[in-house]
Tab-separated table of C-alpha atoms in Angstrom:
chain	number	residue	atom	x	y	z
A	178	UNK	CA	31.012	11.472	17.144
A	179	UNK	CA	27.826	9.526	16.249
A	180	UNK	CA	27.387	6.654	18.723
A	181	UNK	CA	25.104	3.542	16.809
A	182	UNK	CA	22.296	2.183	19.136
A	183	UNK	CA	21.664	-0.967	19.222
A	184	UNK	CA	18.078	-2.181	20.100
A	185	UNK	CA	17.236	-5.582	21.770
A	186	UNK	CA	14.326	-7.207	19.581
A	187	UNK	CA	12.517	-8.797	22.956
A	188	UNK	CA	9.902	-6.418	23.721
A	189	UNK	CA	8.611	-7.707	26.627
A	190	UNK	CA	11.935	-6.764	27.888
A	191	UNK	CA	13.319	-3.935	26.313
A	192	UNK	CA	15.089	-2.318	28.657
A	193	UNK	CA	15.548	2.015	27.904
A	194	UNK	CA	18.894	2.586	29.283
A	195	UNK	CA	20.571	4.626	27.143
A	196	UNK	CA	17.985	6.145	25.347
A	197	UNK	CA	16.917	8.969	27.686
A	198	UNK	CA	15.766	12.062	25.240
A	199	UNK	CA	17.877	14.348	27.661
A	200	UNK	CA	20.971	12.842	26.622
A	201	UNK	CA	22.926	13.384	23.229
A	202	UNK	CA	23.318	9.525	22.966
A	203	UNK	CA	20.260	8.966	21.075
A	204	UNK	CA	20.499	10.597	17.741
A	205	UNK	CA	20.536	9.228	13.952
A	206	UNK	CA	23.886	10.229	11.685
A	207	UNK	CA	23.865	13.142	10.195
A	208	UNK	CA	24.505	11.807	6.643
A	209	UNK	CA	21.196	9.658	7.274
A	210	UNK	CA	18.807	12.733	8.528
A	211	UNK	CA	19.862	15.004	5.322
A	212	UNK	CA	19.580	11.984	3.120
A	213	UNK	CA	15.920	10.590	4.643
A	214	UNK	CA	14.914	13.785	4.668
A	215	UNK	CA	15.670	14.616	1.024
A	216	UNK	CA	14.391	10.863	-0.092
A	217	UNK	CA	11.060	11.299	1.960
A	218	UNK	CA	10.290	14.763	0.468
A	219	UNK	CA	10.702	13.764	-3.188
A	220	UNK	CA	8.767	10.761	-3.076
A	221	UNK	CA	6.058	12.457	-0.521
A	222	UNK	CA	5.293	15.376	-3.395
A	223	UNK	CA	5.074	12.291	-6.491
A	224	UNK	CA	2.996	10.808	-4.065
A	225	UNK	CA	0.691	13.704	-3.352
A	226	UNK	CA	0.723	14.724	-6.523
A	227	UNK	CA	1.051	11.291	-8.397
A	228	UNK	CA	-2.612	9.935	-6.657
A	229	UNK	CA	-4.305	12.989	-6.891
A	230	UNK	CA	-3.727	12.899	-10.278
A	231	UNK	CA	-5.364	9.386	-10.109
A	232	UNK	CA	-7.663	10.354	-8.650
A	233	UNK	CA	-9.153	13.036	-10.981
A	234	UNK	CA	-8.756	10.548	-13.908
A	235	UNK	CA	-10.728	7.744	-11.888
A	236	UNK	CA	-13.290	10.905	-11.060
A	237	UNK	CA	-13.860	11.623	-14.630
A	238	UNK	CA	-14.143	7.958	-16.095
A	239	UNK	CA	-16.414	7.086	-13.123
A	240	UNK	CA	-16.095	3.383	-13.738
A	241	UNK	CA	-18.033	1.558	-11.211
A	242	UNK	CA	-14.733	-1.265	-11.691
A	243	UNK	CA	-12.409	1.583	-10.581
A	244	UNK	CA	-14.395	2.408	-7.329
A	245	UNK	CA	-12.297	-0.007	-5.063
A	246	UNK	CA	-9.061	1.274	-7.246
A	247	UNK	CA	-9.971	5.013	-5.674
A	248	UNK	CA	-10.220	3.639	-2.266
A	249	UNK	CA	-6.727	2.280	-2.318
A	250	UNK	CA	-5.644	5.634	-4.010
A	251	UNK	CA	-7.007	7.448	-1.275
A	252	UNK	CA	-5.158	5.557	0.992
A	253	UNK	CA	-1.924	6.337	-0.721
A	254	UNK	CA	-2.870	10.430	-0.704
A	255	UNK	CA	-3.652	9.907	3.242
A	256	UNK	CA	0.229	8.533	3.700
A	257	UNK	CA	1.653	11.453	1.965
A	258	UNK	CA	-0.139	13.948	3.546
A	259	UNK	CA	-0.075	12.440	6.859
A	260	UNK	CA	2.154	9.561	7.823
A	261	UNK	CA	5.500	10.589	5.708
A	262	UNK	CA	4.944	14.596	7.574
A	263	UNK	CA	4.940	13.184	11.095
A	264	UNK	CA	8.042	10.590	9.975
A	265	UNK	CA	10.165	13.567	9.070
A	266	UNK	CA	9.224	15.559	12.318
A	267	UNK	CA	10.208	12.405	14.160
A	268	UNK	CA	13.215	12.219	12.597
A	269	UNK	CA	14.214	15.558	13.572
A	270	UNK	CA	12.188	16.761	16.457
A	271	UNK	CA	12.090	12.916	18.225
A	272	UNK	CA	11.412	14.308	21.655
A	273	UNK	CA	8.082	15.862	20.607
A	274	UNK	CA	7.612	12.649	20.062
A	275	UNK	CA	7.804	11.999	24.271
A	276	UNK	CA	4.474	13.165	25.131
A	277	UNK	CA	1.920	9.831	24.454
A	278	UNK	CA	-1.067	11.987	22.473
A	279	UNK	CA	1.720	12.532	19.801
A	280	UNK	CA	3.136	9.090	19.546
A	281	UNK	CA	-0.151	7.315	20.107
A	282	UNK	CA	-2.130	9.660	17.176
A	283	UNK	CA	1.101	9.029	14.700
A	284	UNK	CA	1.280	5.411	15.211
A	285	UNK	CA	-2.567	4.611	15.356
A	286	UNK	CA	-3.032	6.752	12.322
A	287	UNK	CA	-0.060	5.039	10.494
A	288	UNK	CA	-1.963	1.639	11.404
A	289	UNK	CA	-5.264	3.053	10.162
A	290	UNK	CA	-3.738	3.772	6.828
A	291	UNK	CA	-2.078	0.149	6.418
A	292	UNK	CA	-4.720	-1.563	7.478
A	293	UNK	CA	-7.367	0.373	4.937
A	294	UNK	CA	-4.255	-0.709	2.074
A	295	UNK	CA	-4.177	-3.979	3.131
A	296	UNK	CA	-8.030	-4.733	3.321
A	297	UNK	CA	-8.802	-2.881	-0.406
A	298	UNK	CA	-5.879	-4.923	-2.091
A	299	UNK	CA	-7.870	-7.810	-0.775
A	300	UNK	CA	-11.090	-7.012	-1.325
A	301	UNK	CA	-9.851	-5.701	-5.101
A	302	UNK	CA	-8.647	-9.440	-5.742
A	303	UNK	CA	-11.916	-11.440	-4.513
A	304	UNK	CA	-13.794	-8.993	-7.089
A	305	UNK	CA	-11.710	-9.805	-9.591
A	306	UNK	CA	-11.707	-13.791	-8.552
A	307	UNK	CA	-14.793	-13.664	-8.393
A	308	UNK	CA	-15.435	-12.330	-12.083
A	309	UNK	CA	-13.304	-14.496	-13.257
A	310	UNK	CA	-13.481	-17.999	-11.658
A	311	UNK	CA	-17.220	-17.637	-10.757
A	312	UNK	CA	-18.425	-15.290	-13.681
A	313	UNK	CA	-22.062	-16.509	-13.136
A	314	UNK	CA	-22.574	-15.524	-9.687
A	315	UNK	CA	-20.630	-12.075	-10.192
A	316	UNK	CA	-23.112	-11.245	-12.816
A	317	UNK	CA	-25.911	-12.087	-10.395
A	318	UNK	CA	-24.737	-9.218	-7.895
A	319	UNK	CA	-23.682	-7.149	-10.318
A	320	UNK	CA	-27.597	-6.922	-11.682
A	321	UNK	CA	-28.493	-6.057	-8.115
A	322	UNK	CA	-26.950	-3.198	-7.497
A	323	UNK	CA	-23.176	-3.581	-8.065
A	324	UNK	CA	-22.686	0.383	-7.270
A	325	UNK	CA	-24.335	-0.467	-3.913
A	326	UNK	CA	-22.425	-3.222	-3.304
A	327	UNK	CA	-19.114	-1.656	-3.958
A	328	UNK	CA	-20.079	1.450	-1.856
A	329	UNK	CA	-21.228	-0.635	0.866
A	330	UNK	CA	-17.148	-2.419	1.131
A	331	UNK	CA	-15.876	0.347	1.217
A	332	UNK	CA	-17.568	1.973	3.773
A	333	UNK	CA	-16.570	-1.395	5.898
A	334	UNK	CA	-13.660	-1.253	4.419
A	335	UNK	CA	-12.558	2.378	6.000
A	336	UNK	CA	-14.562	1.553	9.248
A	337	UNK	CA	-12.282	-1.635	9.678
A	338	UNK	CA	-9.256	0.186	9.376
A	339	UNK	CA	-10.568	2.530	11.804
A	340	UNK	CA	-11.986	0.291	14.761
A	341	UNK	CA	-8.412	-1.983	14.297
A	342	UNK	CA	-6.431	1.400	14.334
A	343	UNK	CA	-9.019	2.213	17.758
A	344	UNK	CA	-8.655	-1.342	19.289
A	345	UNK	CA	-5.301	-0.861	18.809
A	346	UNK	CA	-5.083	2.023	21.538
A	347	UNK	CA	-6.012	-1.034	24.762
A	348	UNK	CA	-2.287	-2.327	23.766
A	349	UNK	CA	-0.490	0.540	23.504
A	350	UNK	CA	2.317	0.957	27.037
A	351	UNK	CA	3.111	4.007	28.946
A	352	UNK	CA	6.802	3.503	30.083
A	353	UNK	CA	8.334	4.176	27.083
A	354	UNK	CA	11.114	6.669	25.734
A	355	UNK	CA	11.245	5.465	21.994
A	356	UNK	CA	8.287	6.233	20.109
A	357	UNK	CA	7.735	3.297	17.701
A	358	UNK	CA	5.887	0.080	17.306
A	359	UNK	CA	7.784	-2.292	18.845
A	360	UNK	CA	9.067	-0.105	21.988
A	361	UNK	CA	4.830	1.438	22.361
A	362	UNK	CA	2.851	-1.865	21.465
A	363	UNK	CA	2.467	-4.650	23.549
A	364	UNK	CA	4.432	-7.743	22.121
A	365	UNK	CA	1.588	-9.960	21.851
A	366	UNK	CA	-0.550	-7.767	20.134
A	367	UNK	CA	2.095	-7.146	17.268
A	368	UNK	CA	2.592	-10.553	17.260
A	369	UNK	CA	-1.330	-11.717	16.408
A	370	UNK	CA	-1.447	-8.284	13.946
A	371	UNK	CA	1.035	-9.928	11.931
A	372	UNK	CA	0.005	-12.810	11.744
A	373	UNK	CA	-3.471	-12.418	11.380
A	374	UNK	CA	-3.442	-8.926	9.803
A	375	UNK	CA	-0.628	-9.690	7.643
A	376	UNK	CA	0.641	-13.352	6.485
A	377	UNK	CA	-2.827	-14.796	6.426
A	378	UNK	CA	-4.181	-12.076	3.938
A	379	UNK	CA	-1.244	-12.622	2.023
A	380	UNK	CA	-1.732	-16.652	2.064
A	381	UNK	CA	-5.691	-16.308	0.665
A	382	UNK	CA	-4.235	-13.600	-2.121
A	383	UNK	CA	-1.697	-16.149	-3.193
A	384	UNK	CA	-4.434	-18.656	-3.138
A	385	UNK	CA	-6.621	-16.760	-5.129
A	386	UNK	CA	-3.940	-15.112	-7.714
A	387	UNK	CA	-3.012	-19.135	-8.728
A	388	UNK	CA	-6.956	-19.841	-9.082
A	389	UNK	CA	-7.178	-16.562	-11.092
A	390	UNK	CA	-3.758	-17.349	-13.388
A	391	UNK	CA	-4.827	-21.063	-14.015
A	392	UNK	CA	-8.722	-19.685	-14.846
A	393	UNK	CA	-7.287	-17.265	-17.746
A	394	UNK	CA	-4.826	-20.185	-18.884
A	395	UNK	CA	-8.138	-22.499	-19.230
A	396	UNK	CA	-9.909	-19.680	-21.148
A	397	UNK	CA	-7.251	-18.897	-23.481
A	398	UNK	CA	-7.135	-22.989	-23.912
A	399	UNK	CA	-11.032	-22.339	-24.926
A	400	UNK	CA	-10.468	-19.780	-26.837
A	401	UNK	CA	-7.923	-21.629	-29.228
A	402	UNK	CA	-10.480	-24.489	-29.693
A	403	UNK	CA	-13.415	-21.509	-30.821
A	404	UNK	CA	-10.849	-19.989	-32.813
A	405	UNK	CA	-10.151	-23.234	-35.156
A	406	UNK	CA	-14.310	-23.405	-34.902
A	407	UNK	CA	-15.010	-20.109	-35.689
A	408	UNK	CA	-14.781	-18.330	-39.642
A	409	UNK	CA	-15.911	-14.763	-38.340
A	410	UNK	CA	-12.988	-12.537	-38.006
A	411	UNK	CA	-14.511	-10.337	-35.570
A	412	UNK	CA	-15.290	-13.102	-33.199
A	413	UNK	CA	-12.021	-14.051	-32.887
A	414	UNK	CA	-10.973	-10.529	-32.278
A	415	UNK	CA	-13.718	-10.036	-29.752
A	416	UNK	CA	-12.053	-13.609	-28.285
A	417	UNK	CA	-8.582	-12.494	-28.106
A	418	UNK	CA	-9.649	-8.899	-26.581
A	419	UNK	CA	-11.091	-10.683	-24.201
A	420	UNK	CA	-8.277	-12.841	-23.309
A	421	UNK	CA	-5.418	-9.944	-23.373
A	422	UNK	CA	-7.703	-8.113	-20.772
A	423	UNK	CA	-8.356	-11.005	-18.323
A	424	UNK	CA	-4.304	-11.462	-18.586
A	425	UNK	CA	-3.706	-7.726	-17.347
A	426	UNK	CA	-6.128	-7.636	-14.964
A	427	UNK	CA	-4.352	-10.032	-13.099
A	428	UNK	CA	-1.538	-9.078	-13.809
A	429	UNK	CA	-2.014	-5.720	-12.663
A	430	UNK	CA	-3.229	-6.845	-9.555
A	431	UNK	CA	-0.326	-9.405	-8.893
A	432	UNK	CA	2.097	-6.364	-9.464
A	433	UNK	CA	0.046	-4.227	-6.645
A	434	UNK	CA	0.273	-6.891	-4.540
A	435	UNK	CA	3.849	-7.635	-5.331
A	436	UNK	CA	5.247	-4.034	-4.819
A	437	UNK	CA	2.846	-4.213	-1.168
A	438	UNK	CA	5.215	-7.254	-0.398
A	439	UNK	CA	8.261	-5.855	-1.315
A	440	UNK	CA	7.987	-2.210	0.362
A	441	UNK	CA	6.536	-3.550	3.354
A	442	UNK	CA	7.530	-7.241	4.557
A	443	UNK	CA	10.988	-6.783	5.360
A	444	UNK	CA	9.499	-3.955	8.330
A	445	UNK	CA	6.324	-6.425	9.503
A	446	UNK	CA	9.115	-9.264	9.646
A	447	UNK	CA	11.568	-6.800	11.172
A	448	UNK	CA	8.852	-6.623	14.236
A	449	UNK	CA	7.745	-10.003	13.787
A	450	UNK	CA	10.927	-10.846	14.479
A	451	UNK	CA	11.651	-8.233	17.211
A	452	UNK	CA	8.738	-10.205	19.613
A	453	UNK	CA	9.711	-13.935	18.679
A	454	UNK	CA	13.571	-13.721	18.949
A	455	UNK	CA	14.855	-12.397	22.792
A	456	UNK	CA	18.216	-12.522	21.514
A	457	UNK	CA	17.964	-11.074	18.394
A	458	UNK	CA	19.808	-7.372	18.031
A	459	UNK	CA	19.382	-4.725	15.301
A	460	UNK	CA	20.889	-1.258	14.424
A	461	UNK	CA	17.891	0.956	14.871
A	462	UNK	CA	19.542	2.382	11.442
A	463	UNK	CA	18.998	-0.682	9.610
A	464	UNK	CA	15.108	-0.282	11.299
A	465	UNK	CA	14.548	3.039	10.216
A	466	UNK	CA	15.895	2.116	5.931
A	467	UNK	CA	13.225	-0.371	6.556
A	468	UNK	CA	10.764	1.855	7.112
A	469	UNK	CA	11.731	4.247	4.139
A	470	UNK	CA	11.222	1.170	2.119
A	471	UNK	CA	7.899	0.544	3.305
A	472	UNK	CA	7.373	4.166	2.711
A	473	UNK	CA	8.034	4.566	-0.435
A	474	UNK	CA	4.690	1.715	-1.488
A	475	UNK	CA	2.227	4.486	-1.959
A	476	UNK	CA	4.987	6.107	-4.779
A	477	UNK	CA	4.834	3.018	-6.720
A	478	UNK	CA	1.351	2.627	-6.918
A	479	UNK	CA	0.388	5.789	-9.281
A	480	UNK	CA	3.238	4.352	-11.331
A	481	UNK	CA	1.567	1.022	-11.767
A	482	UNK	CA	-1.748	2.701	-12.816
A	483	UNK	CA	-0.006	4.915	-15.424
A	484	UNK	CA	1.900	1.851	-16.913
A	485	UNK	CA	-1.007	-1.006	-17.194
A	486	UNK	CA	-3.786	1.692	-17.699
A	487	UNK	CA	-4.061	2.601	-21.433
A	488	UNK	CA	-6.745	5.411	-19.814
A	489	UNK	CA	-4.504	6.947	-17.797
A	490	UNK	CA	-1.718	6.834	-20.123
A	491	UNK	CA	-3.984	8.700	-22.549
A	492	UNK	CA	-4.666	11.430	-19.649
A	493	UNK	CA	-1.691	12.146	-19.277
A	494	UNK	CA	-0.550	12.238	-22.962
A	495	UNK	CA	-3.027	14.545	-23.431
A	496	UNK	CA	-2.710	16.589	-20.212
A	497	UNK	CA	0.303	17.180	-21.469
A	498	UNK	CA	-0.515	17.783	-25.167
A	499	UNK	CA	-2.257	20.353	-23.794
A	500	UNK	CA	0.096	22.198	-21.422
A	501	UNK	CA	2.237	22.230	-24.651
A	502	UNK	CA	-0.430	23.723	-26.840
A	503	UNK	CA	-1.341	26.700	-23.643
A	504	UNK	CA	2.535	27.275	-23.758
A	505	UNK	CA	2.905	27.739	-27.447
A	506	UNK	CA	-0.121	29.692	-27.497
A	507	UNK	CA	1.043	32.138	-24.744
A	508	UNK	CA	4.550	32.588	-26.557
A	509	UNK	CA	2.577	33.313	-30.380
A	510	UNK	CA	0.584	35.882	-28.614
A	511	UNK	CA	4.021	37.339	-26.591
């Protein structure tokens, strides 16, 4: 009969009795590994599929506004092919999972990927504050050599994720049986990657989404006053164009940002939690939903894009248009 574990949320003094790979104890429901398993597997082939597609849309528009869009793409595309694999061998090979070069390499390079997610959602939103709250100076860079400039973050952007996932490694602990962050990392170290890796990000984005909202409301304020001012017809057109596409830009972003908070805050609190509160207990169950949830962020993403995007809604209209037209073609000539 399946026996719940329960997991004290005190790292410093987890204790591992009871969870000894060797025994039988220490297994998830059966119900729970089919149904992950199925979940995960779906969602992992829309995501590899969903961002590649993305991908080769973003490839042949070759915006230089979409360049920090590709970056996060890629980082969706890495989680599919790499993080969501090594979850479902986890799930039902855990004591492969035993031997540290395993456990280390799938949680550093799960850390790399959030990380590079985290830092290209920000950097995304102080272009776009930027361009819209100080349109002047963005101008001024983007005359430089905006291409550059946008290469240039994202190289640090990637390299970031990297050295944190690297610097990462000096925290990691030897005596343990259960491969996962809380049980491998040192509690400190999750505690000051939360905070400072996590919550503060998310406390300049708010900052900046509010500054961004109340900038569009003042321009579509403006654009009111030039409207009663103006007699040509096309220059109010050209001013409402331009206020519709401030107002999805933003929105866009706030909805990539929102969908970030939802899939993946209830598992950073879940381990923010797990290091603040000794007494605190959790069904490792309960943990592991969590983590589906957090999961299933890079799925969303490609759905986003396809919904705000009129370009890639008209890729795929016409990708499929023409799938239609090969397939009516091939049954004429049958």
């Amino acid at each position: 009969m399946d026996k719940t574990i329960v997991i004290p949320m005190n790292i410093s003094h987890t204790q591992n009795d009871g969870f000894d790979f060797k025994d039988t104890n220490y297994h998830f429901p059966d119900y729970f590994n089919v149904l992950a398993t199925a979940y995960l597997a779906i969602i992992d082939i829309f995501i590899i599929v969903g961002n590649l597609w993305v991908i080769f849309i973003i490839l042949s528009k070759v915006r230089k506004s979409m360049y920090l869009l590709s970056s996060l793409v890629v980082s969706d595309l890495l989680t599919g092919i790499t993080s969501i694999p090594l979850y479902l061998l986890w799930l039902h090979r855990i004591d492969l999972f035993v031997s540290h070069p395993m456990c280390f390499g799938s949680l550093m390079t799960s850390l790399f990927l959030c990380a590079a997610s985290i830092l290209n959602i920000v950097a995304m939103t102080i272009e776009r504050y930027i361009a819209i709250c100080h349109p002047m100076f963005h101008k001024s860079f983007v005359k430089v050599n905006f291409r550059v400039i946008l290469s240039v973050t994202i190289c640090g952007i990637w390299l970031t994720s990297f050295l944190i996932s690297l610097f990462s490694f000096i925290f990691m602990k030897t005596d343990f049986l259960i491969c996962s962050y809380y049980n491998v990392y040192d509690g400190q170290f999750l505690f000051w990657a939360i905070i400072l890796g996590v919550f503060s990000p998310f406390c300049l984005l708010s900052f900046m989404y509010v500054k961004m909202f109340l900038s569009v409301k003042n321009c579509f304020k403006r654009e009111i006053v030039q409207r009663i001012r103006l007699t040509s017809s096309s220059s109010q057109t050209r001013q409402k164009n331009i206020y519709k596409a401030l107002r999805k830009m933003v929105s866009t972003l706030c909805l990539v940002l929102m969908c970030f908070v939802f899939c993946w805050f209830p598992f950073f609190i879940t381990i923010f939690l797990r290091v603040v509160c000794k007494e605190c207990i959790l069904p490792i169950l309960a943990y592991e939903i969590i983590l589906l949830l957090g999961m299933t962020n890079s799925f969303t993403n490609p759905i986003i894009y396809c919904l705000r995007h009129r370009s890639f809604r008209l890729s795929w209209r016409r990708g499929t248009y023409a799938e239609q037209e090969r397939s009516n073609s091939h049954n004429f000539s049958d």
